[in-house]
Amino acid sequence: MIITRREIIKAGLAAGTAMSIPSVLRAQTAPTAARTVRMVMGDLSVFDPVVTTASVTFNHCLAIYDTLFGADSKFMPQPQMVSKWNVSDDKKTYTFELRDGLGWHDGSPVTAADCVASIRRWGQVAPGGQLLMARARDISKKDDKTFTIALQEPLGILLDLLGFQGPFIMREKDANLSPTEQVTANIGSGPFKFNQALAKPGASFTYDRSDKYVPRNEPADGLAGGKVAKVDRVIWENIGNQQTALAALQAGEIDFVGTPPVDLFPVIESDPHLELQVLDKTGQDMFLRINCLQKPFDNVKARQALLHLVDQEAIMRAAFGDPKYFRSVTSMFGNETPASNDENTGWHKTGGDPGTARQLFKEAGYAGEKVVILDPTDWREADNASQILVAALQKIGINAELAPSDWGGLVARRANKGPVEDGGWSLFMSSEAEWIRGNVVTAVTLSMNGEKGWFGWPQNDEYETLRVKWADVETLEERKALARKMQRIWWDYVPEVLLGQYVTPIARRQTLTDLISMPELIPIWNMQKA
Amino acid sequence: MAAYILRRMVSTIAVMAMVGVFVFLLLRLAPGDPAAMIAGRLATAEMIAGIREKMGLNDPVPVQFIRWVRDMLGGDFGTSIFAGRPVLELISQRLEPTLSLSILTMILSVMVGVSFGILASWRTGGLVDRFLAAFSALGYSVPVFVIGYFLIYFFAIRPHWLPVQGYAPIDGGLGPWFVHLILPTVALGIGYIAFIARVTRASMLEVLSEDYMRTAAAKGASSYAILFHHALRNAGVPILTVIGISFAYLIGGVVLTETVFNIPGIGRLVVDAINNRDYPIIQSVLILTSGLYVLINLTVDLAYTLIDPRIRY
């Protein structure tokens, strides 16, 4: 048999057509590029908000789950899954009724039993949830659409707890899992469905608009109001290399980069198709955590010395460069939360005060003990700031040194309560969303309950008494008065030193608009693509 | 021959066992805690302790090791601490991009590198030879990520000819698959082209100076016959050796290339796993990679017999 050249070409064309059929089919079923938004949001590796505090996980949960209440742009809790609620005259029993039309992405209806199980699971781990569970006498469903929370005593911030970092409502069978066992079903009742078939762990995750989701009628406002999905599909690409992410943004392959690198801001600003936008207007408060159990910082004078030594301007400039995106902060509650105040902040001086710091170390009886600063080299901003801090300490005669490691090494070492000679630590830097700092009940870093508390283990019983009281007060004025008293104790004791407040703009293509402005979190409803 | 292959296979198992012990202990000794990484930056010690307990990380290291080996012998390579999915499933998902990139790079490197080396040896000191010297210096000295960003800027951002990043699976059509791999293949291949071309040139020069080459030329053999039928065949063993070594080393180079071009392959999987301290993934990939190294070497050794009949095992 003789095979002609023409036959070979025909066979080749047929084979090529066959190979391309799957993509043709996909093109028919997948949304168009104009209805698809591609975002670089970070590496989503844990799907369960009860297992982790990572903000990328919370963003994932905002997309696929719904919440009982949602914080609006003024941080006030507004009903979301709840249609109406009431509280008994003695303020000890809350009754919640779910709104109509709530359904899981697997087709089954959302019930009160799902809500009760979700609250109970969240209540075992989250600081706000633990407070609720400590005060709760009973949490139970009344019927399929109604459930109650009965308290032993009134809890003034109950709705705030449910609205800020409250539970994402999961199916009862998912919520019945242990809080240390990860829920990976990813079936929610929110505005977007998780597309399991297109999930590529470590590479990309796909969210499709849920046609059956019934949004509230109110306009979108923070995490409250109508969650209207205005695009058909959102794809989260995990581009680990920021330079590559920016190149993809410039080329139009993606629409959004959540945390563009600071040193590439000028490139973004000079591109007419791109825009930097600050969505998180309150940003993060960066702080220096102090090990209060070990020398020299087991002495309050040494901790106060740090407070006087730190030059926030210098540290922020080293960390973030452009002053447009940072400023100093002196209140433990941050610059812009309702509890922010100026009580006991006389220590703050532009440029720091090394003279006073040296004198305070002397009064603390400092005798050359080694000070180890944990330095996360894979967090560029903290790494830069650590270099400034160690130099400032060495300059006033402190035997300070950096202990470089990646963030994974840091989080393991910071759990060591022993002296530095036994692998312990003296100082490390971290940051926290300022809006979380507005509520001392949910902000784990703002506790002073000793070795049960967050790393550094400060202990002050008077402060803790006030912190418990925080949950009971009902008016903002009462809370502000309480905040001043707490701040006086906080800066006398010095469990941490604030390093500054910074905001990180997102980078997007001009065609992507109407993103919701919220601290730390990036909801994917409401946004539109031209 | 069969006995030789059997001996090599047994040694493969021994190598993999040693790698297993080494990797397992190294990971446990290295600073870092997967439970803390899962729990997040603001987690409490209580949250972290609960996760550690659940994952069995509080068990003594020998107990963890025995459990891991026992499971692996039963074909269970464990479950990713983070993704919560079987490790083998994750590896198989990432295998296609890495194999695609590796194979395309080797094809490019061998075709261009060997041709380049032969041409350079044919006219020593000529234009091609001098160009090869300059190209080799460039290929050796410029890191793959610099070449990568250079290619991205001039071929993807500016003229939009090729995609900046990502990978298109082969079942979505050969066209998109190939287009997404052009830049990464070129970026990764330049160093290997230089390496293979230099070795080919040196090996060919040695053979071309032999007496039987002069005899072939005196008998009136064409340049093509001298170069490809006589010289290349005799210069083949060292060339094949460097191709084998290159393929093994390629696995290391793939990590950087996959990062620069955002290709979701084995390299990215390992980098992410190391950052997250995802022990089961790191252990499994390193075990499988070490096995692959040994198998590549075995294949190269066996291929010698095809090129040079004098070689016997």
PDB file of C-alpha atoms in Angstrom, chain B residues 8 237 239-245 247 294-307 313:
ATOM      1  CA  ARG B   8      21.398  -2.459  39.817  1.00  0.00           C
ATOM      2  CA  VAL B 237      29.512   7.361  24.749  1.00  0.00           C
ATOM      3  CA  ILE B 239      27.772  12.488  24.778  1.00  0.00           C
ATOM      4  CA  LEU B 240      25.229   9.954  25.977  1.00  0.00           C
ATOM      5  CA  THR B 241      26.700  10.166  29.480  1.00  0.00           C
ATOM      6  CA  VAL B 242      26.257  13.934  29.683  1.00  0.00           C
ATOM      7  CA  ILE B 243      22.751  13.662  28.274  1.00  0.00           C
ATOM      8  CA  GLY B 244      21.922  11.212  31.054  1.00  0.00           C
ATOM      9  CA  ILE B 245      23.489  13.427  33.686  1.00  0.00           C
ATOM     10  CA  PHE B 247      18.375  14.723  32.438  1.00  0.00           C
ATOM     11  CA  VAL B 294      19.106   5.705  39.677  1.00  0.00           C
ATOM     12  CA  LEU B 295      16.878   4.470  36.859  1.00  0.00           C
ATOM     13  CA  ILE B 296      18.151   7.169  34.495  1.00  0.00           C
ATOM     14  CA  ASN B 297      21.727   6.146  35.245  1.00  0.00           C
ATOM     15  CA  LEU B 298      20.860   2.508  34.664  1.00  0.00           C
ATOM     16  CA  THR B 299      19.205   3.327  31.343  1.00  0.00           C
ATOM     17  CA  VAL B 300      22.267   5.283  30.219  1.00  0.00           C
ATOM     18  CA  ASP B 301      24.579   2.434  31.188  1.00  0.00           C
ATOM     19  CA  LEU B 302      22.465  -0.013  29.222  1.00  0.00           C
ATOM     20  CA  ALA B 303      22.333   2.337  26.233  1.00  0.00           C
ATOM     21  CA  TYR B 304      26.159   2.204  25.997  1.00  0.00           C
ATOM     22  CA  THR B 305      25.875  -1.319  24.648  1.00  0.00           C
ATOM     23  CA  LEU B 306      23.795  -0.082  21.760  1.00  0.00           C
ATOM     24  CA  ILE B 307      26.396   2.506  20.747  1.00  0.00           C
ATOM     25  CA  TYR B 313      27.985  -6.271  31.390  1.00  0.00           C
TER      26      TYR B 313
END
